[in-house]
Structure formats: structure tokens, C-alpha cells
Coordinates of C-alpha atoms and ligand atoms in Angstrom, one line a residue:
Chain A
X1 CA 16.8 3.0 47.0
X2 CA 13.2 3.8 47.4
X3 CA 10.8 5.9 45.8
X4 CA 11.1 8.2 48.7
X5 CA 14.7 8.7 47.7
X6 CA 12.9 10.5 44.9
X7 CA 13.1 14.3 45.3
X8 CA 10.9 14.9 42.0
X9 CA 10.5 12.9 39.4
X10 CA 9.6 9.7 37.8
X11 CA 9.4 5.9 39.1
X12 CA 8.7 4.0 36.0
X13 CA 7.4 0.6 37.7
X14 CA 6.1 -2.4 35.6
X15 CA 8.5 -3.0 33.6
X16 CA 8.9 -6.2 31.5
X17 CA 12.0 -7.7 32.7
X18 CA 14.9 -7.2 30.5
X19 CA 13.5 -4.0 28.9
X20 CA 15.3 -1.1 31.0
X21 CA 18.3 -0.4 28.8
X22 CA 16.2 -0.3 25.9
X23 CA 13.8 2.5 27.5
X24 CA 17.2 4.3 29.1
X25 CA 18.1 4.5 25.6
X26 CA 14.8 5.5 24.0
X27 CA 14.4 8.1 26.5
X28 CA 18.0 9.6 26.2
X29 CA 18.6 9.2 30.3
X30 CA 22.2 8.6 29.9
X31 CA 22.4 12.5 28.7
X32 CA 20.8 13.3 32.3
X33 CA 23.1 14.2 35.1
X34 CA 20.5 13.6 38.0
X35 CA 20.4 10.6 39.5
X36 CA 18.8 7.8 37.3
X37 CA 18.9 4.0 38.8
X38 CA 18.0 1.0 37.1
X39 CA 17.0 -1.8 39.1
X40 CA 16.6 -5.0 37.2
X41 CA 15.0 -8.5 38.0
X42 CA 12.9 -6.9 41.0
X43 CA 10.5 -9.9 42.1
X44 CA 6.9 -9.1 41.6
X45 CA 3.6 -10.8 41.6
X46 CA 2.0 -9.7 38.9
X47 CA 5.1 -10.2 35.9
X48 CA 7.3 -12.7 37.9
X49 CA 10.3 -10.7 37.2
X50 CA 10.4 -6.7 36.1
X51 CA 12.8 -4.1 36.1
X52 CA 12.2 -0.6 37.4
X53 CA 13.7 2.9 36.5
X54 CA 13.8 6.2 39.1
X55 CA 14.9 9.0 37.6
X56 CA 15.1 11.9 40.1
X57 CA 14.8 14.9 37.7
X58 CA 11.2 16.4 36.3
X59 CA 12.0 16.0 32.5
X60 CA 9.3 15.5 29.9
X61 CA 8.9 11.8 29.0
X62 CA 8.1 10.3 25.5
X63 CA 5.2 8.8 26.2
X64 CA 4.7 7.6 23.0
X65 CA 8.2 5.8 22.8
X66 CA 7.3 4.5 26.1
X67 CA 4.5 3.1 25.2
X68 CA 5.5 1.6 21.8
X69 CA 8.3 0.0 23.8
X70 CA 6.3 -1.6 26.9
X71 CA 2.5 -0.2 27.4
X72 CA 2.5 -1.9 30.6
X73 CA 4.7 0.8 32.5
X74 CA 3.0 2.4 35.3
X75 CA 4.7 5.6 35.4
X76 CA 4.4 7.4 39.5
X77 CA 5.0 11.2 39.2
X78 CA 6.9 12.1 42.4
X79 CA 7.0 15.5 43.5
X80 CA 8.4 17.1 46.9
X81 CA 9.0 13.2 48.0
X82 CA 5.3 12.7 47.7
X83 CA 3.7 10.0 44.7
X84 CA 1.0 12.4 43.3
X85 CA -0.3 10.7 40.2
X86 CA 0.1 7.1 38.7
X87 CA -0.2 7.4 35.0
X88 CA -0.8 4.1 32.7
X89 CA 0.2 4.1 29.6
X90 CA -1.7 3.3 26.1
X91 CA -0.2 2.5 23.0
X92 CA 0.2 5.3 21.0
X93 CA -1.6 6.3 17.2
X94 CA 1.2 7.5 15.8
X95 CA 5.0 6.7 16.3
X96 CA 7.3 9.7 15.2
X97 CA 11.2 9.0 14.9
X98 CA 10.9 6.3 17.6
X99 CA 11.7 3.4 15.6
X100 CA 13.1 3.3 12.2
X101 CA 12.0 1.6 9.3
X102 CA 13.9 -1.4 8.1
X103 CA 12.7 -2.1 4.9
X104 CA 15.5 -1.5 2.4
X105 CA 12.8 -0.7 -0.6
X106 CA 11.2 2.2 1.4
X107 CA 11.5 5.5 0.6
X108 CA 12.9 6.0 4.4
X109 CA 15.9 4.5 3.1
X110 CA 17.3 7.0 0.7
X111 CA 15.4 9.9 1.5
X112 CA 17.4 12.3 3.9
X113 CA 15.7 14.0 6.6
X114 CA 12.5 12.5 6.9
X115 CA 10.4 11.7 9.7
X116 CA 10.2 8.6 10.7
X117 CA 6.1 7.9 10.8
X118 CA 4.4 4.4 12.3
X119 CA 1.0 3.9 12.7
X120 CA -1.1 1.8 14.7
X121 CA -3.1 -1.0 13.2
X122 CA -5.2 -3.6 14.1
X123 CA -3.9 -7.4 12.5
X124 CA -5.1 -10.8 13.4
X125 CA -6.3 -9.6 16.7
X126 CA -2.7 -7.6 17.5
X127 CA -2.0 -4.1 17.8
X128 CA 1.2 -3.7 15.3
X129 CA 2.8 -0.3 14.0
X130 CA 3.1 0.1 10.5
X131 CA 5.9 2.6 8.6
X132 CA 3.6 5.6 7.2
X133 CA 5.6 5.3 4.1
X134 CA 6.0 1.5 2.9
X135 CA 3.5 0.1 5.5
X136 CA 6.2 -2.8 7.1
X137 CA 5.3 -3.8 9.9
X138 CA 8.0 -2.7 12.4
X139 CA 10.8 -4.5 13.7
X140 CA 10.5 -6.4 10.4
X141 CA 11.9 -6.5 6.6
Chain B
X1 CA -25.5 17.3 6.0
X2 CA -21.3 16.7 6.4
X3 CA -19.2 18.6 4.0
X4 CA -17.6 16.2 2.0
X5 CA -13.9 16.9 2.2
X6 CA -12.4 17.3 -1.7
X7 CA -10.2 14.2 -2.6
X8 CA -6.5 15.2 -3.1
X9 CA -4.4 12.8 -4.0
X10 CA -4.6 8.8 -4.8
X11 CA -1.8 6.9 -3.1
X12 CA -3.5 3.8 -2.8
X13 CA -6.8 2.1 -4.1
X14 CA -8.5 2.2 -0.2
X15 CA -8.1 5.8 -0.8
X16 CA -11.6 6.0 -2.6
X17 CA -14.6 4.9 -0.8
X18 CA -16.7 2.4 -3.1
X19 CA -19.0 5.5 -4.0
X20 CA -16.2 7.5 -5.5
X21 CA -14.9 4.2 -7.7
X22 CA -18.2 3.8 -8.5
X23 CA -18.7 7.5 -9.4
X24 CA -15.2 7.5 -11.3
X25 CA -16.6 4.4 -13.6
X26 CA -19.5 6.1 -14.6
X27 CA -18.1 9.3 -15.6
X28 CA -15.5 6.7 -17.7
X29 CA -18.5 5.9 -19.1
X30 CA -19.6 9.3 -20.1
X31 CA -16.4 9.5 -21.6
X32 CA -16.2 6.8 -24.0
X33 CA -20.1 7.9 -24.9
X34 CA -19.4 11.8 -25.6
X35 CA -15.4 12.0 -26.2
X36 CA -16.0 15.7 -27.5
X37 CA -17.7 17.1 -24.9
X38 CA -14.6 16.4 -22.7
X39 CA -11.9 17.8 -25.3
X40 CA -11.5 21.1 -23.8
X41 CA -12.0 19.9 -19.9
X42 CA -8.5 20.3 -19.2
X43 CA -7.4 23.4 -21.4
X44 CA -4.4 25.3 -20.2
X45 CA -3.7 22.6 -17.3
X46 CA -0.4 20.6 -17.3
X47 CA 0.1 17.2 -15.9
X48 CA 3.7 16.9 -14.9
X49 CA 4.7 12.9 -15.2
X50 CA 7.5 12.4 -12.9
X51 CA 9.0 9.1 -13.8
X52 CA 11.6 7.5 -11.1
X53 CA 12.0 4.6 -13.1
X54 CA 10.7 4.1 -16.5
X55 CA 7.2 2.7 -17.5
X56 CA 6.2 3.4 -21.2
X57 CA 3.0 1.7 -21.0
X58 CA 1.6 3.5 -17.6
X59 CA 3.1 6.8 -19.0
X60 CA 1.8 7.1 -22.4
X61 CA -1.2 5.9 -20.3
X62 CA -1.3 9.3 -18.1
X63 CA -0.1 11.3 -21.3
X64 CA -2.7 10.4 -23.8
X65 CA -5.8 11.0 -21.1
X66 CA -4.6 14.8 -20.3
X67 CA -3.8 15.2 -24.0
X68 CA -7.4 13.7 -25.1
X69 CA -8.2 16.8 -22.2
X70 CA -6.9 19.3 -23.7
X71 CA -4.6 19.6 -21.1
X72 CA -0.6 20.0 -21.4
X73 CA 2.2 17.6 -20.0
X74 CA 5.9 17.5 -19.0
X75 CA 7.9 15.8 -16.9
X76 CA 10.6 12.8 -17.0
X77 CA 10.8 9.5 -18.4
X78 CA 13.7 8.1 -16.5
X79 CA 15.6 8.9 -13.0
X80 CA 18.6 9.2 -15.5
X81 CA 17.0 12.1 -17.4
X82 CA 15.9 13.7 -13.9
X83 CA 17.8 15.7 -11.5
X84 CA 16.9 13.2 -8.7
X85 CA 20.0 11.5 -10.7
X86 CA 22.3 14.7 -9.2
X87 CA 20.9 13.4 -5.9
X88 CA 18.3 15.9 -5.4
X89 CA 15.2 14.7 -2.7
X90 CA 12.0 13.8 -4.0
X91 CA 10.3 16.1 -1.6
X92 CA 12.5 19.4 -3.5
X93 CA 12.0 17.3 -6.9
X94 CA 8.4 18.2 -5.9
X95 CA 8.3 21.3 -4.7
X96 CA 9.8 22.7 -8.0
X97 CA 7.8 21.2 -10.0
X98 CA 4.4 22.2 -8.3
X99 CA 5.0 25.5 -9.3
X100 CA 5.0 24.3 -13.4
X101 CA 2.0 21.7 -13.0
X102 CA -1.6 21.4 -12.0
X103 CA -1.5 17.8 -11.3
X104 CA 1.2 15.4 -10.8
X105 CA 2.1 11.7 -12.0
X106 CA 4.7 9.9 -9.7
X107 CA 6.3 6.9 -10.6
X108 CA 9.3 5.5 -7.9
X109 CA 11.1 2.4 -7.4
X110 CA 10.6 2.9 -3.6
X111 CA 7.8 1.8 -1.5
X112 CA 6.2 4.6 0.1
X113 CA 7.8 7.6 -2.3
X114 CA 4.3 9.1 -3.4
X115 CA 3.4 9.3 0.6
X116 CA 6.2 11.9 1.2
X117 CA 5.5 13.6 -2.1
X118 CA 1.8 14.3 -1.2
X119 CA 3.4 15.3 2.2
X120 CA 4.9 18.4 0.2
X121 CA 2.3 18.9 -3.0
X122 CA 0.1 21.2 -2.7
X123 CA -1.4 20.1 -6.0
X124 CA -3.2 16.8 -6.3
X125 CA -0.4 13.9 -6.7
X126 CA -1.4 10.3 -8.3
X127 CA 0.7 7.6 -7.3
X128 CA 1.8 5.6 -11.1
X129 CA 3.3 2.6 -9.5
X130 CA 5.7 2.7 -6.2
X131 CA 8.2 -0.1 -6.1
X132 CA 6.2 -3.5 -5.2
X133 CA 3.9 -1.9 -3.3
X134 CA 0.3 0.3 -4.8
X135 CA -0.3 0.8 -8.3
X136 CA -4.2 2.2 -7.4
X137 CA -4.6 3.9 -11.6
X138 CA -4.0 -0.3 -12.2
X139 CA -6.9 -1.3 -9.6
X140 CA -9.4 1.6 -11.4
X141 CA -8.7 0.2 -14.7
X142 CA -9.3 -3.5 -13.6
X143 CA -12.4 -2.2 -11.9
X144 CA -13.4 -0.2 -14.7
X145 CA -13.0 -3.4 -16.9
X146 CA -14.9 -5.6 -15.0
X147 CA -18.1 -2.9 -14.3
X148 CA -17.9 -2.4 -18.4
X149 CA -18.4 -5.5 -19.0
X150 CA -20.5 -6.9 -16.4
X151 CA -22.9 -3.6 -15.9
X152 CA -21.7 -4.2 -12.0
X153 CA -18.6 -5.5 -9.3
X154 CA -20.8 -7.5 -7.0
X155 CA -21.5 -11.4 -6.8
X156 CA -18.8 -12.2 -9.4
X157 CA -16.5 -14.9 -9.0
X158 CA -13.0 -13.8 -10.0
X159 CA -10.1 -16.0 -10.5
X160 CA -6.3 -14.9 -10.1
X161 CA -3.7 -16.7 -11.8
X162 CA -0.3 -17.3 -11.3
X163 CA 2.1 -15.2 -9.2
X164 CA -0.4 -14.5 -6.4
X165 CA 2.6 -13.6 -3.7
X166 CA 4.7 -11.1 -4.9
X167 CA 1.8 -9.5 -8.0
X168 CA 0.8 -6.3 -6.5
X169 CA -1.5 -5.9 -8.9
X170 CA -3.9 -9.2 -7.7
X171 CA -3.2 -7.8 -3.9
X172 CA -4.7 -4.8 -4.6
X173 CA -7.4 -5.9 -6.8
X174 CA -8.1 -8.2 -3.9
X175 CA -8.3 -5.7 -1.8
X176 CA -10.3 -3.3 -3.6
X177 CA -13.2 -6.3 -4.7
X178 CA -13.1 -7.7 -1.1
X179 CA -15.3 -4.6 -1.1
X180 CA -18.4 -5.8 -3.0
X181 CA -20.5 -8.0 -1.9
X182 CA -21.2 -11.7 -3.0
X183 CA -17.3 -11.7 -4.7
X184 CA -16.0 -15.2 -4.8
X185 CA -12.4 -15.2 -5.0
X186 CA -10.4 -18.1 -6.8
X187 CA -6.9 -18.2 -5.7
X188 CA -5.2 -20.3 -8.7
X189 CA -1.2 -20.7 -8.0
X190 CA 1.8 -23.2 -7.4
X191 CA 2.1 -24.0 -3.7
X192 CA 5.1 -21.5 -3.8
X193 CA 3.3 -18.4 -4.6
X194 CA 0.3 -18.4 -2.8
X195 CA -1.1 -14.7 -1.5
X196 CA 0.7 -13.8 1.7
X197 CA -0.7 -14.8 5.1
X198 CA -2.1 -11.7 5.6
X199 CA -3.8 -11.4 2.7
X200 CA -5.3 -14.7 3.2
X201 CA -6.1 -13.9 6.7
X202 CA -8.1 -10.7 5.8
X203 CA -9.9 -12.5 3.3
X204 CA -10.9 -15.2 5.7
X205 CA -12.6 -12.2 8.2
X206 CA -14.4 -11.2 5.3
X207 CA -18.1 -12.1 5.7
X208 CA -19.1 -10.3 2.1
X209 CA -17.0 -12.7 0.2
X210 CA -15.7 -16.1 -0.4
X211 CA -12.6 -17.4 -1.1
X212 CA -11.0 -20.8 -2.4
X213 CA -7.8 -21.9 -3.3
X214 CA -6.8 -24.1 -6.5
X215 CA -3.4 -25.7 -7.7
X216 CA -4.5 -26.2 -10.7
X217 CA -6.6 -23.7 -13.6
X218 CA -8.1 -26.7 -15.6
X219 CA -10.2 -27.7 -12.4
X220 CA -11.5 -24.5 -11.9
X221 CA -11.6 -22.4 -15.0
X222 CA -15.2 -23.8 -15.6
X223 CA -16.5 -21.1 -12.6
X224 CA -15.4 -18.5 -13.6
X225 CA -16.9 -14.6 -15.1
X226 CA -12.8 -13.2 -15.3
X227 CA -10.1 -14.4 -15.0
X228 CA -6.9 -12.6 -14.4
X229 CA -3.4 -13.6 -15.3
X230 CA -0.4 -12.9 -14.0
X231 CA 3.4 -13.9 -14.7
X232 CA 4.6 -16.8 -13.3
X233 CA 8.4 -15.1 -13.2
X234 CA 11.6 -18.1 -13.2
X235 CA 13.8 -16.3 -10.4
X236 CA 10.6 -16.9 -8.2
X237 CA 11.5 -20.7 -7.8
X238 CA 14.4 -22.0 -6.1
X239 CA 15.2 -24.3 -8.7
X240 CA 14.8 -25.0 -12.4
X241 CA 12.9 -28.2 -12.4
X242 CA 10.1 -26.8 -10.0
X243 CA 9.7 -23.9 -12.4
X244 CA 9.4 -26.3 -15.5
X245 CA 7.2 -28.7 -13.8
X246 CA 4.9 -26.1 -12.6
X247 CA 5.0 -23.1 -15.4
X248 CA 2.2 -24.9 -18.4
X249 CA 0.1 -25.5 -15.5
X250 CA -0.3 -21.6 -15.0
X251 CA -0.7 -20.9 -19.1
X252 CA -3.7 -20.3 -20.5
X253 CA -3.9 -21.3 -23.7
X254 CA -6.7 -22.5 -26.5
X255 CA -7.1 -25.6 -24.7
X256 CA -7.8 -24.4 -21.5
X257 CA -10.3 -21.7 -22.7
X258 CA -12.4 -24.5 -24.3
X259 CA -13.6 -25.4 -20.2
X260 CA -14.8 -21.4 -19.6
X261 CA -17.9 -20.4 -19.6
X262 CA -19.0 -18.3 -22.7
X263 CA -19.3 -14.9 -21.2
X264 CA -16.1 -15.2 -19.1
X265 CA -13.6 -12.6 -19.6
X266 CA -9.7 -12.7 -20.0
X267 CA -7.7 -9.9 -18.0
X268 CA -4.1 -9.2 -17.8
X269 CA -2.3 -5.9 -16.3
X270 CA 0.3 -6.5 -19.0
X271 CA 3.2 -6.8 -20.4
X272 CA 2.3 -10.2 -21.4
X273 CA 5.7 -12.5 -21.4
X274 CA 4.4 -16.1 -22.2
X275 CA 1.3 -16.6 -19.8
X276 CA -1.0 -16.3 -22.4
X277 CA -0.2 -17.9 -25.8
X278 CA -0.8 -15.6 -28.3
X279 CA -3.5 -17.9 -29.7
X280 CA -6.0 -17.1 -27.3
X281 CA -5.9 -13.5 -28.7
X282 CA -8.4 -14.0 -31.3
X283 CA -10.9 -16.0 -28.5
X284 CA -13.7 -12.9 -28.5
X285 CA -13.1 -13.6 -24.6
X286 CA -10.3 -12.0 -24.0
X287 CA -9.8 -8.2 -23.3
X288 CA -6.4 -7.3 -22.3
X289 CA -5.9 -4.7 -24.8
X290 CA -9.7 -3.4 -24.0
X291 CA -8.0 -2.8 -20.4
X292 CA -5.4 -0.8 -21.5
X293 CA -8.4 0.9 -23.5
X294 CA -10.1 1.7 -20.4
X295 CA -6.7 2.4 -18.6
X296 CA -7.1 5.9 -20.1
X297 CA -10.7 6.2 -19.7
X298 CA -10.3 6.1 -15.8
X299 CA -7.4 8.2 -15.6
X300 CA -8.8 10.7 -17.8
X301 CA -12.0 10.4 -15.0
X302 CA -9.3 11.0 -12.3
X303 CA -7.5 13.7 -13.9
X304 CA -10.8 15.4 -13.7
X305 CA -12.1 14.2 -10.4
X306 CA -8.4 15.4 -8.2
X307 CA -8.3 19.1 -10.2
X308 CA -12.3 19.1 -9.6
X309 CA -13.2 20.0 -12.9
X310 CA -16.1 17.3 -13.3
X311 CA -18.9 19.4 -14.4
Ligands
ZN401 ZN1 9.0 2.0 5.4

């Protein structure tokens, strides 16, 4: 399959090997019913090994989820066929309902309802999200 | 000239710039100096203390400065007393009970809980103490102590004592004194409850301040203006004999206060268990129940400040 396959749509290239099912997910693409292919362990100079997503329908991406999940993505907007724009991605301020907090003393535990909030910070050189609420770092407890 | 946007709530200490703690202090001050003047301040406002988990200390705290107001209170002692016991949301918990105060108290076992409650108040909201995580009324009054008796916050060298890991109340104060200049930090714990890393790593970045660790109070207690105790806890160690070994190295008693300097001062955010024998209450160095003096000097300052009735 190559991107001229693509009707209109998305070819989300750059993608840190391994990390496609976790951005299918994120994105809700298995509720699609265009085509979507995931091509995994595509050779490539610049990452060694990356995986690459085409999804053939024009549906608004999360950007933010995106770019929480890999900020590396290039992201080529195909329309009539044709690449018209190659977007790259930044890691988003603010992280809402993307990932949840899992911190068993936050209030995000036993409060219904709630948004999920992380925001970006700045630690020891690293860009890391922290929950709005109880300020955990994500992904840790 | 920028309009300076009116402070609503205090979830955490960083929420005040420097200038505002500063500014809260000195109307403390002006408290202590003409109690009467401020009698009335608060007349026909109510301060609703909402009270997750109970703390007597930090409530009668909040109570006693809207009372010495003027002002009115209500609100809970317990989450057994309250209808978040029925289950009910904090954020509808709040919205109720905005429509009966002027200001709200919030104390919560969970991290985070006066975050979302600010999210729905549309009257000023005061965080009392969420879980393990900010207690910023605690901060003012160790702030407030320290500026009373000193006449300032910068170039002091402040020691910390004991549980320096899990004591939110040294992480904070760390936090908010990193913000004077010329602050020399003494980290006294065991090995096992040092600050966490990133504590530690914040303070290292710090240019303003300086920072060393100690295993032991007797080797240091001769440098320093305060020093502030904490509890050494027994289900922090892994095992008995570690706790025994290490616990009289972390109490201050007589002995110890005979190698401080004459004008240093004793803190403690209390309850005291055993960390400070109950000798070294007579030594005219310590001030622990001046704190809780000044407790509700600061809040009464706050109370003020948030329903901007400072004249
Ligand atoms: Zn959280």
C-alpha cells in the first residue's frame, strides 16, 4: 500500500516502532469503517525501525493525544490522492481525558465524572505531564 | 500599569507571589497591633468549614480567625457528619454550599480535592490540608513565624528535622523559602527519609540558596536561626531495630539545645508525639505554641485578603 492508495486522508509516518496499536487505540480507529492499515517495523534511516498508520478517511485527529503519545509523528494530510501539507507535531500544554491518573490518593479516583487534566512541566531537563489534580507525574503512582 | 487580577482561592503556597506573602505578614502584623480595629471586618460574612476528614487543631484554627472577624461559620467536622458520607460529589457538596457561605474551608483526604472544588466555587475556596499533598494556611503560618521573629525570610539558615520524605509540611516550606534569597537549607534526617529526588534536584538548580545534608542534629544544631521538627513516625522503617537505633538521634531535647545559638528558634507544625521532650518547653527558644498563635493571625489576614475586604 502506498500513500497514493490514499483517497483523503491521513499518513501518520514517524512512528516510534512498536507504538501503532497504542495510537489506533487512542485515536478510536478501530470504530472507523474506512480503510485504516497499520504497517509496522518499516526500515527507516532516521529511527531504524518505525511503524506507520494510513487511514483513508478525513476525520479530525487528537492532536494532543498524538502528541502526548509520540511527538515525533509527521502527520501528511492527503487529499484527492495528492500530499498537501506535512504537519509536525508539539507536545501539547494541556492533556484532557487522554491518559488517566493513577494515583490511588487523587481525587480522580473517587470522584465521578471528572475530566481527566495533565499539564506540561518542565523536570530535570524533561518535558513530563502532571495530573491537574494531585500533580503525579503520569504513567506513575 | 497591568490590572492586577484579584486572588481567588489558595490551593497551594506557589499560589502567592512573594509580594502577596509578604503583604499577608504585614497586615498579620497589623492585626496582632490593633485586634479591635478588625472586630467588625467580617460582619454578616460566613465561612463554611468543610471538613472531609477531621482536623481539630486546623479547624478551630479557621473558626476562631472569622469569629475574632466578626464573621459567622458553619460547616462539618467529619466526612461522617457530611452528606459526602451518602456518596454525594465534592463538586455538588460545593455548589450547595456556596449559596450559604462567603468563603470556604476545605479539608479532604484526597490529593487534588480543593483543585476540583475551586473548579466549581464561585466564592474564594482555601485549601485546609489535602491528603499528603499542600497544606499552604501551614506554609503562611511558618512564614509568618519566622518574619515575626526575625523582622525578615532572607539569608537565614533553616534546618528541617526528621521525616524529611513523606512531611509535607517541610516540602512546602522548602518550597516556599527556596524563594528568598541567601536561605541555607539544612536537611537533618536518617538515610531513609531524606527529601525526595526531586525536591533535592530543585534545590540543587537553585542559585538563591544553599543546601546541605546532615545525619545527625548534634553536628549541626550549632548553625542554626530555626529549626523545625518533624515526626520521625515507626511504620516509616522497615524494621524495628532501625527505628530504635535511629529515633533519639532525631529528638531534641535539653541536651541538644545547649549547642544552639541563643537567638535560634524552635518550630513544629504540631501535634507533637515524642520529637520534642516536653522539657525543652520552658527553653525561651522555643515557639511552637507561638505558631499556632500566629496560625490565626495569617488566616485571619487571608480571610480578608480572598473576600477583599482589606481596607
Ligand atoms: Zn491525580
Amino acid at each position: 500500500m502506498k500513500i497514493d492508495e490514499i483517497h483523503n486522508g491521513y499518513v501518520l509516518d514517524h512512528i516510534r516502532a512498536g507504538r501503532s496499536m497504542e495510537i489506533y487505540r487512542a485515536l478510536g480507529l478501530d470504530s472507523l469503517d474506512c480503510t485504516v492499515a497499520i504497517i509496522k517495523n518499516v526500515p527507516s534511516r532516521k529511527l531504524g525501525k518505525k511503524d506507520i498508520i494510513k487511514i483513508d478517511e478525513d476525520i479530525v485527529l487528537d492532536l494532543a493525544a498524538l502528541g502526548y503519545i509520540d511527538p515525533n509523528i509527521t502527520i501528511n494530510v492527503i487529499k484527492d490522492g495528492l500530499l498537501v501539507e506535512k504537519q509536525h507535531l508539539k507536545p501539547p500544554a494541556v492533556l484532557v481525558n487522554v491518559v488517566k491518573c493513577k494515583n490511588p490518593r487523587c481525587i480522580t479516583s473517587t470522584e465521578q465524572e471528572i475530566d481527566q487534566i495533565f499539564r506540561l512541566s518542565h523536570s530535570g531537563g524533561k518535558d513530563v505531564y502532571r495530573c491537574a489534580y494531585c500533580e503525579m507525574q503520569a504513567g506513575t503512582q | 500599569m497591568e490590572e492586577k487580577k484579584p486572588l481567588r482561592h489558595l490551593i497551594e503556597i506557589r499560589d502567592l507571589t512573594v509580594a502577596e506573602i509578604d503583604s499577608l505578614i504585614a497586615l498579620a502584623g497589623d492585626i496582632i497591633a490593633r485586634p479591635d480595629d478588625f472586630a467588625d471586618t467580617c460582619k454578616r460574612k460566613k465561612l463554611a468549614t468543610l471538613f472531609y476528614e477531621p482536623s481539630t487543631r486546623t479547624r478551630l484554627s479557621f473558626e476562631a480567625a472569622m469569629l475574632e472577624l466578626g464573621g459567622q461559620i458553619l460547616g462539618f467536622a467529619s466526612q461522617d457528619s457530611s452528606s459526602a458520607s451518602k456518596g454525594e460529589s465534592v463538586a455538588d457538596t460545593i455548589r450547595v454550599v456556596e449559596g450559604y457561605a462567603d468563603i470556604i474551608a476545605m479539608r479532604h483526604p484526597k490529593e487534588g480535592a480543593p483543585v476540583l472544588a475551586a473548579q466549581y466555587a464561585s466564592v474564594p475556596m482555601i485549601n485546609a490540608g489535602d491528603g499528603g499533598h499542600n497544606h499552604p494556611t501551614q506554609t503562611l503560618t511558618d512564614l509568618t513565624t519566622i518574619q515575626r521573629e526575625f523582622g525578615t525570610l532572607e539569608g537565614l539558615t533553616i534546618g528541617l528535622c526528621g521525616d524529611l520524605k513523606f512531611g509535607r509540611t517541610v516540602h512546602s516550606l522548602i518550597a516556599a523559602m527556596v524563594r528568598y534569597p541567601g536561605t541555607h537549607f539544612v536537611l537533618i534526617s536518617p538515610q531513609e527519609l531524606r527529601p525526595p529526588v526531586y525536591i533535592l534536584d530543585s534545590l540543587a538548580r537553585e542559585t538563591n540558596c544553599k543546601c546541605t545534608e546532615s545525619r545527625s542534629l548534634d553536628a549541626v544544631i550549632d548553625s542554626l536561626d530555626v529549626l523545625y521538627m518533624t515526626r520521625v513516625q515507626r511504620e516509616r522503617f522497615f524494621n524495628e531495630a532501625d527505628y530504635v537505633r535511629l529515633k533519639d538521634s532525631f529528638i531534641l531535647d535539653t541536651d541538644k539545645m545547649r549547642g544552639a545559638k541563643q537567638d535560634m528558634i524552635v518550630m513544629h507544625p504540631l501535634p507533637r508525639v515524642n520529637e520534642i521532650s516536653v522539657a525543652v518547653d520552658k527553653d525561651y527558644r522555643s515557639r511552637y505554641f507561638e505558631q499556632a498563635k500566629y496560625g490565626k493571625y495569617i488566616r485571619m489576614a487571608l480571610i480578608l485578603e480572598l473576600l477583599g475586604l482589606r481596607q
